[in-house]
């Protein structure tokens, strides 16, 4: 791989790996040049991050997001849990704020997520309508949300996490009960396309790198949607992974997802240190492996044809903002440290994107 300037992969990853092995948690960010090129300036595709409206009140974080990313995913405020009120009305204050930030900074918006088994607001649960009435409410929600951000939204996670946890079959939900296992999914894609003729309509899920059965079921669902004529036009792989994931699993997963020919979205990437199964690994070894996982993911994504590289989204830029750090203060899953300094993972991404 030809050296590509100051941050050739070999130079960067090698030195970062060496330093991170020394075990000092912050040494990583001290070893990486603070003037590392912003991710969005070196990647030949959009770089995303998740965000909450309150993050935009933090000038340092808002500046980091604007410098590094050109696509935003609302971490939770474009989900039913935020939008649908108990009386069935919709609130859009926070999502509109996120959309306004994206628009002001020339970013794309990734709508996350329209239909999710994990969220069935009271207003929907209370609906005692017959199937037609329920379908109308379901469609009206999708139409209202997607039309609101048409022109700014580059894509939608139309359905999130449809495959069962163990990979055998699909999840049950209020949506599947009321509208049918497959029908509720197909209806969601048709309705989203009706609301926005342009946006990429994605199917998004997690553990597709860890669970071969789940990946196979996910791909079968995608194939069934395509065969039915549903306007599925992209696949999202969340990638909430641990630092000790076996090398090669990520590469295999991305290759298999790409076999359908659809654009691929690495949609929620973070690499946990504390969720690693191997509890015998030192902090330094975990950090070394974390850097290698970011490198493998970026290289596998770069190996896709350009038309299949939808976007590469990090589930939070700084360690302190991550849902994982809220779960375990000892975690440091992101590619920027709490001060917003690039870590070895960021250098590994830059090296891979520039290759
Ligand atoms: O900020 C409010 C706070 O004001 C309020 O007091 C508190 C209690 O109601 O809620 C806080 O909001 C919480 C929000 O996270 C911010 O912390 C929401 O309740 C909580 O539901 C929300 O959790 C999000 C979760 O999805 C559920 O929507 C996480 O931030 C978000 O990281 C997580 O993201 C998911 C993806 O959507 C799908 N893939 C897995 C991923 C991680 O679980």
XYZ file of C-alpha atoms and ligand atoms in Angstrom:
398
model
C 0.000 0.000 0.000
C 1.688 3.214 -1.131
C 2.553 5.703 1.606
C 0.004 8.490 1.460
C 1.768 11.371 3.088
C 2.271 12.006 6.774
C -0.366 9.568 7.841
C 0.481 6.484 5.826
C -1.274 3.495 7.355
C 1.899 1.642 8.226
C 3.456 4.615 9.991
C 0.370 5.659 11.893
C -1.065 2.343 12.943
C 2.346 0.951 13.811
C 3.264 3.816 16.127
C -0.212 4.030 17.601
C -0.316 0.296 18.271
C 3.103 0.456 19.891
C 2.080 3.333 22.121
C -1.337 2.013 23.020
C 0.283 -1.242 24.110
C 2.101 0.711 26.795
C -1.216 0.790 28.596
C -1.499 4.486 29.393
C -5.104 5.353 28.556
C -4.372 8.925 27.534
C -0.996 8.227 25.980
C -2.874 7.319 22.838
C -4.189 10.799 22.258
C -0.822 12.336 23.170
C 0.839 10.137 20.548
C -1.505 11.144 17.750
C -0.858 14.501 16.059
C -3.536 16.966 17.189
C -3.601 18.252 13.626
C -4.708 14.875 12.243
C -6.792 15.675 9.152
C -10.538 15.721 9.895
C -12.174 12.398 9.056
C -14.614 13.936 6.572
C -11.746 15.495 4.590
C -9.984 12.194 3.938
C -12.913 9.771 3.552
C -14.345 9.326 0.035
C -17.819 8.930 1.578
C -19.860 10.643 4.300
C -18.630 10.438 7.882
C -21.478 10.376 10.388
C -21.886 10.659 14.099
C -24.843 10.369 16.399
C -25.932 13.465 18.275
C -28.432 14.679 20.840
C -29.844 18.206 20.766
C -28.179 18.996 24.094
C -24.788 18.169 22.585
C -25.194 21.228 20.385
C -25.114 23.396 23.512
C -21.507 22.285 24.086
C -19.396 24.563 21.871
C -16.375 22.216 21.937
C -18.457 19.211 20.912
C -20.419 21.149 18.315
C -17.120 22.315 16.819
C -15.681 18.787 16.833
C -18.795 17.446 15.101
C -18.693 20.202 12.468
C -14.962 19.575 11.861
C -15.078 15.800 11.657
C -18.493 14.816 10.261
C -20.757 15.560 7.303
C -23.688 13.375 8.323
C -25.735 13.328 11.525
C -27.895 10.656 13.133
C -30.186 11.674 15.983
C -29.144 9.360 18.795
C -32.710 9.116 20.116
C -34.716 12.227 19.297
C -35.985 11.113 15.910
C -37.426 7.936 17.385
C -41.031 7.380 18.408
C -39.974 7.553 22.070
C -39.288 11.253 21.602
C -41.671 12.285 18.834
C -44.948 10.541 19.779
C -46.624 12.096 22.811
C -49.023 10.207 25.100
C -51.967 11.992 23.466
C -50.768 10.908 20.019
C -49.440 14.321 19.024
C -45.932 14.702 17.609
C -43.107 16.909 18.907
C -40.247 17.921 16.686
C -38.331 20.560 18.672
C -35.178 18.503 19.242
C -35.088 16.752 15.850
C -35.637 20.105 14.147
C -32.679 21.508 16.081
C -30.480 18.657 14.922
C -31.762 19.097 11.367
C -31.046 22.831 11.506
C -27.451 22.157 12.624
C -27.011 19.677 9.788
C -28.437 22.137 7.263
C -26.283 24.998 8.582
C -23.150 22.876 8.225
C -23.958 21.318 4.868
C -24.407 17.887 6.414
C -26.724 15.036 5.462
C -29.252 13.757 7.976
C -29.682 10.040 8.598
C -33.189 9.439 9.935
C -33.045 6.969 12.782
C -35.403 5.218 13.119
C -38.958 4.969 11.912
C -40.035 1.487 13.015
C -38.359 -0.330 15.918
C -39.672 -3.315 17.860
C -38.250 -1.712 21.011
C -40.482 1.331 20.869
C -44.249 1.202 20.672
C -45.595 4.380 22.271
C -48.667 4.324 24.454
C -50.619 6.249 21.836
C -50.154 3.364 19.393
C -50.684 0.670 21.996
C -53.977 2.332 22.985
C -55.263 2.386 19.427
C -58.115 -0.079 19.375
C -58.678 0.501 15.728
C -59.074 -2.399 13.385
C -56.190 -3.262 11.135
C -57.081 -0.578 8.594
C -57.283 2.140 11.220
C -54.005 1.058 12.782
C -52.338 0.965 9.370
C -53.524 4.509 8.712
C -51.952 5.727 11.977
C -48.744 3.804 11.183
C -48.567 5.296 7.687
C -49.417 8.776 8.893
C -46.530 8.675 11.366
C -44.026 7.627 8.711
C -45.358 10.166 6.193
C -45.261 13.011 8.752
C -41.702 12.316 9.881
C -40.127 11.531 6.509
C -41.810 14.432 4.672
C -40.609 16.845 7.380
C -36.951 16.194 6.588
C -37.223 15.526 2.864
C -34.366 17.162 0.989
C -32.074 17.053 4.024
C -32.355 13.357 4.880
C -29.905 11.281 2.841
C -31.312 8.077 4.265
C -33.663 6.477 6.757
C -33.327 3.467 9.009
C -36.857 2.576 8.018
C -36.850 -0.572 10.146
C -34.354 -1.172 12.949
C -33.462 -4.560 14.450
C -36.115 -6.706 12.747
C -34.163 -9.964 13.246
C -34.535 -11.985 16.453
C -31.743 -11.702 19.028
C -30.477 -15.230 18.337
C -30.926 -14.808 14.607
C -33.664 -17.423 14.302
C -36.535 -15.604 12.610
C -37.808 -12.108 13.084
C -38.691 -10.184 16.234
C -42.303 -9.895 17.311
C -43.581 -6.409 18.033
C -46.742 -4.350 18.279
C -46.177 -3.626 14.584
C -45.960 -7.296 13.587
C -48.945 -8.206 15.762
C -51.202 -5.527 14.310
C -50.023 -5.453 10.707
C -48.280 -8.752 10.026
C -44.727 -10.070 10.387
C -43.587 -9.201 6.871
C -46.367 -6.839 5.873
C -45.534 -4.201 8.496
C -41.964 -4.085 7.229
C -42.863 -3.873 3.529
C -45.524 -1.241 4.287
C -42.952 0.888 6.128
C -40.598 0.929 3.115
C -43.394 1.672 0.633
C -44.670 4.513 2.832
C -41.211 6.008 3.373
C -40.635 5.974 -0.407
C -44.016 7.651 -0.931
C -42.857 10.405 1.450
C -39.360 10.785 -0.014
C -38.566 9.619 -3.565
C -34.826 10.151 -3.141
C -33.605 9.065 0.283
C -31.799 5.751 0.716
C -34.090 3.405 2.619
C -32.065 1.159 4.904
C -32.596 -1.956 6.984
C -30.410 -1.677 10.094
C -29.332 -4.273 12.641
C -26.590 -5.276 15.097
C -24.376 -8.264 15.934
C -24.181 -9.092 12.242
C -20.400 -9.530 12.689
C -20.739 -11.748 15.757
C -23.724 -13.930 14.853
C -23.568 -15.806 11.537
C -27.183 -16.986 11.905
C -28.418 -13.457 12.483
C -26.465 -12.192 9.478
C -27.964 -14.919 7.288
C -31.505 -14.145 8.485
C -30.902 -10.416 7.974
C -29.791 -11.051 4.381
C -32.758 -13.355 3.736
C -35.137 -10.643 4.962
C -33.433 -8.119 2.692
C -33.725 -10.503 -0.264
C -37.419 -11.115 0.494
C -38.071 -7.368 0.636
C -36.286 -6.863 -2.690
C -38.177 -9.772 -4.266
C -41.473 -8.280 -3.055
C -40.657 -4.986 -4.752
C -40.270 -3.092 -1.473
C -37.961 -0.087 -2.034
C -35.129 -1.312 0.207
C -32.038 0.536 -1.053
C -29.389 0.100 1.644
C -28.188 -2.091 4.508
C -27.012 -0.762 7.879
C -24.699 -2.695 10.164
C -24.542 -1.055 13.567
C -21.196 -2.475 14.733
C -21.354 -2.027 18.470
C -18.357 -4.298 18.944
C -15.811 -5.094 21.642
C -12.068 -4.614 21.322
C -11.422 -8.351 21.584
C -13.540 -9.304 18.553
C -11.660 -11.909 16.552
C -9.772 -10.369 13.624
C -11.526 -11.076 10.331
C -15.120 -11.248 11.612
C -15.817 -7.660 10.601
C -14.263 -8.072 7.171
C -16.316 -11.199 6.506
C -19.529 -9.526 7.646
C -19.045 -6.472 5.445
C -18.182 -8.644 2.447
C -21.295 -10.788 2.957
C -23.617 -7.812 3.420
C -22.222 -6.313 0.213
C -23.066 -9.494 -1.713
C -26.579 -8.167 -2.404
C -25.073 -5.202 -4.242
C -26.791 -2.581 -2.047
C -25.026 0.405 -0.448
C -23.689 -0.403 3.016
C -23.860 1.881 6.048
C -21.536 1.282 8.955
C -24.184 2.906 11.076
C -23.268 2.964 14.784
C -19.608 2.008 15.175
C -18.053 1.985 18.594
C -15.416 -0.358 20.038
C -15.913 -1.078 23.717
C -12.989 -1.862 25.973
C -15.101 -2.988 28.932
C -17.546 -5.198 27.014
C -14.651 -7.420 25.886
C -15.262 -11.019 26.900
C -11.591 -11.701 27.598
C -11.190 -10.176 31.041
C -7.504 -11.075 31.182
C -6.431 -8.482 28.628
C -4.544 -5.477 29.992
C -5.819 -1.953 29.345
C -2.896 -1.445 26.982
C -3.705 -4.608 25.043
C -7.380 -3.633 24.868
C -6.415 -0.217 23.489
C -4.094 -1.852 20.985
C -6.882 -4.165 19.830
C -9.379 -1.291 19.724
C -7.108 0.537 17.275
C -6.770 -2.599 15.169
C -10.573 -3.038 15.089
C -11.063 0.518 13.826
C -8.383 -0.156 11.207
C -9.993 -3.415 10.070
C -13.453 -1.836 9.834
C -12.214 1.112 7.791
C -10.150 -1.099 5.495
C -13.025 -3.508 4.911
C -15.321 -0.576 4.122
C -12.734 0.959 1.801
C -12.550 -2.364 -0.065
C -16.175 -1.929 -1.171
C -16.923 -0.373 -4.558
C -17.636 3.356 -4.157
C -21.307 2.869 -5.078
C -21.666 0.575 -2.052
C -20.045 2.908 0.455
C -23.123 4.755 1.760
C -21.566 6.255 4.902
C -19.372 5.467 7.895
C -21.009 6.536 11.157
C -19.460 6.584 14.620
C -21.825 6.251 17.547
C -20.337 9.264 19.274
C -17.053 11.054 18.614
C -15.788 11.571 22.196
C -15.517 8.866 24.864
C -17.463 10.936 27.385
C -20.555 11.259 25.200
C -20.937 7.563 24.484
C -23.881 5.471 25.716
C -21.205 2.923 26.641
C -19.432 5.316 28.979
C -22.787 5.990 30.633
C -23.032 2.203 31.096
C -19.441 1.857 32.383
C -17.345 4.911 33.235
C -14.223 2.830 32.613
C -15.045 2.426 28.952
C -13.388 4.542 26.254
C -15.041 3.330 23.022
C -14.635 6.338 20.753
C -11.889 7.664 18.499
C -11.567 10.997 20.287
C -10.799 11.327 23.978
C -12.837 13.358 26.465
C -11.017 16.524 25.438
C -11.786 15.870 21.792
C -8.178 14.896 20.989
C -7.768 12.193 18.328
C -6.863 8.755 19.645
C -5.020 5.965 17.842
C -8.364 4.812 16.461
C -8.825 8.134 14.668
C -5.329 7.894 13.208
C -6.093 4.367 12.026
C -9.273 5.593 10.297
C -7.391 8.427 8.591
C -4.667 6.058 7.417
C -7.219 3.618 5.980
C -9.397 6.305 4.357
C -6.352 7.913 2.719
C -4.912 4.666 1.430
O -31.941 13.108 28.165
C -33.071 12.509 28.794
C -33.199 13.028 30.236
O -33.481 14.425 30.193
C -34.333 12.275 30.948
O -34.373 12.681 32.307
C -34.046 10.788 30.876
C -35.127 9.969 31.531
O -36.291 10.017 30.752
O -33.999 10.388 29.467
C -32.918 11.012 28.803
O -32.956 10.598 27.446
C -32.449 9.284 27.246
C -31.438 9.389 26.089
O -30.951 8.083 25.721
C -30.262 10.282 26.421
O -29.522 9.703 27.443
C -33.603 8.383 26.811
O -34.488 8.212 27.894
C -33.040 7.036 26.400
O -34.093 6.216 25.873
C -32.013 7.232 25.272
O -31.416 5.977 25.000
C -30.922 5.820 23.644
C -31.346 4.430 23.193
O -30.806 4.162 21.888
C -32.859 4.309 23.118
O -33.353 5.258 22.212
C -29.391 5.956 23.657
O -29.025 7.300 23.925
C -28.847 5.556 22.293
O -27.422 5.517 22.311
C -29.358 4.167 21.895
O -28.932 3.933 20.593
C -29.249 2.626 20.086
C -29.679 2.772 18.635
O -30.805 3.622 18.534
C -29.961 1.406 18.029
N -28.794 0.524 18.161
C -28.333 0.371 19.543
C -27.992 1.731 20.131
C -27.426 1.619 21.535
O -28.387 1.085 22.396
